[in-house]
Coordinates of C-alpha atoms in Angstrom, one line a residue:
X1 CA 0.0 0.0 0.0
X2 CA 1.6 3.3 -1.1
X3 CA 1.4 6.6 1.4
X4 CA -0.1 8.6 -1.1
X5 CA -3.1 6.2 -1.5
X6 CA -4.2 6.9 2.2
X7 CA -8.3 8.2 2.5
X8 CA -10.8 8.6 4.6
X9 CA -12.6 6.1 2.4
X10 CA -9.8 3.6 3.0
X11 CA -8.3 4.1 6.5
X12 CA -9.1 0.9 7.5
X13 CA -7.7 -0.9 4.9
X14 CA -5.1 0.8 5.7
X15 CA -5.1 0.1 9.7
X16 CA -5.1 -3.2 8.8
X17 CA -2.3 -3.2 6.4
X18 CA 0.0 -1.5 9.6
X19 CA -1.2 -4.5 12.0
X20 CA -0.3 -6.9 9.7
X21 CA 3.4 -5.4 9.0
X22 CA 3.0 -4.5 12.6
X23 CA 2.5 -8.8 13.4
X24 CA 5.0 -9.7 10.9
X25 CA 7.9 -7.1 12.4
X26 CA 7.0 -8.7 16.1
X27 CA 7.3 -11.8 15.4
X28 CA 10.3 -11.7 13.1
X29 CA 11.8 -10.0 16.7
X30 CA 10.8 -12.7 19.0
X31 CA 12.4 -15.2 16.9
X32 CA 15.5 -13.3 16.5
X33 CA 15.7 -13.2 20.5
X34 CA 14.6 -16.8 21.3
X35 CA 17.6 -17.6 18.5
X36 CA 20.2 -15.8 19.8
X37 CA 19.4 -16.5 23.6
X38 CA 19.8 -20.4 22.3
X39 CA 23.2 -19.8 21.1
X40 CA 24.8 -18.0 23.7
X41 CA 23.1 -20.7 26.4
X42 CA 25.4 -23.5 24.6
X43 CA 28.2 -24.8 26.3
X44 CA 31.3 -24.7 24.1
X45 CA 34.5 -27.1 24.6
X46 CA 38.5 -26.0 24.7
X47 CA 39.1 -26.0 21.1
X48 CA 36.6 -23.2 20.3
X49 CA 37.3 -21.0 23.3
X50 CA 40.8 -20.9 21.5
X51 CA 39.5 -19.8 17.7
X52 CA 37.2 -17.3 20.1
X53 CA 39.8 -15.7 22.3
X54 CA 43.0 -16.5 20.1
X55 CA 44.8 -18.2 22.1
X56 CA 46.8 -21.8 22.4
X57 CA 44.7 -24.0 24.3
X58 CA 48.0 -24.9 27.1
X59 CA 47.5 -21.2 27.9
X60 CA 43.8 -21.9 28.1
X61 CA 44.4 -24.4 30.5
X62 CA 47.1 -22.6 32.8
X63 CA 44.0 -19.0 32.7
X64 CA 42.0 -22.0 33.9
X65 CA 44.3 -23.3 36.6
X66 CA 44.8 -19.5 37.6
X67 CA 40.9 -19.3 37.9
X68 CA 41.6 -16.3 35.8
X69 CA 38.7 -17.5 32.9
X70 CA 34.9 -18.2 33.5
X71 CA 34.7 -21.9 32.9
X72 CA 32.4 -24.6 34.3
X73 CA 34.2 -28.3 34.7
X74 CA 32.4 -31.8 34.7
X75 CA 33.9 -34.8 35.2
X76 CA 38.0 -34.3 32.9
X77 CA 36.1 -31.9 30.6
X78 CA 36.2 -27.8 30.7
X79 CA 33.0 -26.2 29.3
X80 CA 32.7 -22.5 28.9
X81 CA 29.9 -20.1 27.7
X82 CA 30.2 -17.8 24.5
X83 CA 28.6 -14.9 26.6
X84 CA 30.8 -15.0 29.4
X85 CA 34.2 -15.0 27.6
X86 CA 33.4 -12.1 26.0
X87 CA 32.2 -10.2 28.4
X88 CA 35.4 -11.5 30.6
X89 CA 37.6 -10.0 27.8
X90 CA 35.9 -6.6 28.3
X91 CA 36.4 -6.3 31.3
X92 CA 40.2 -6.6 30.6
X93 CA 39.8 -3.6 28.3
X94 CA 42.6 -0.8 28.9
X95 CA 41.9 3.0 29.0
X96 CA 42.8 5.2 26.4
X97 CA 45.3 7.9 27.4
X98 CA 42.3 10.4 26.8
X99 CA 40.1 8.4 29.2
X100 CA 42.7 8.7 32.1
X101 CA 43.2 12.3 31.3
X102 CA 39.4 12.8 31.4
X103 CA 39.2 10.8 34.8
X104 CA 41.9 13.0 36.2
X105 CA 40.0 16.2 35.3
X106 CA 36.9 15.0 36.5
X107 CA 38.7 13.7 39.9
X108 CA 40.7 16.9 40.4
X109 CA 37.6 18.8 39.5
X110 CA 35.7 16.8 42.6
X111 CA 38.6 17.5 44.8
X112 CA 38.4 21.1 44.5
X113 CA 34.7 21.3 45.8

């Protein structure tokens, strides 16, 4: 339905034309959600952690033994979830020297009051 073609005569032909695209966008959303809630829920083994992170699996193993890494063991096996990892690696995220500089404004800013 073009914009242009909107009337009184044919508002609610038009109302319903919205609540169908309306439908269709909604539930094209939930399925996106319920899909990626799935795929972070996964458990995933040693040898992807290492394509996902980058590194060797021994130094896997020794960020393991350091109980420096989210990981979840059963039995011999490590399991770890996609989710966590990452957001372990942001948390390692280093400031920029423009972020410390700004911190050090604000703080001395604070100070001063």
């Amino acid at each position: 339905m073009d914009i242009n073609e909107i009337s009184f005569e044919n508002l609610p032909k038009a109302v319903a034309h919205l609540a169908k695209e309306i439908a269709e966008i909604k539930s094209m959303i939930q399925n996106v959600q319920v899909y990626e809630s799935k795929e972070k829920s996964i458990p995933i083994g040693i040898e992807e952690v290492s394509r996902l992170i980058g590194k060797a699996k021994p130094t896997i193993y020794a960020l393991v033994g350091q109980r420096k890494i989210p990981c979840y063991k059963y039995g011999k096996k490590l399991y770890f979830f996609e989710e966590e990892l990452l957001e372990w690696i942001s948390k390692g995220k280093k400031k920029t020297i423009q972020e410390i500089e700004s911190e050090v404004l604000k703080y001395n800013h604070n100070r001063k009051k």
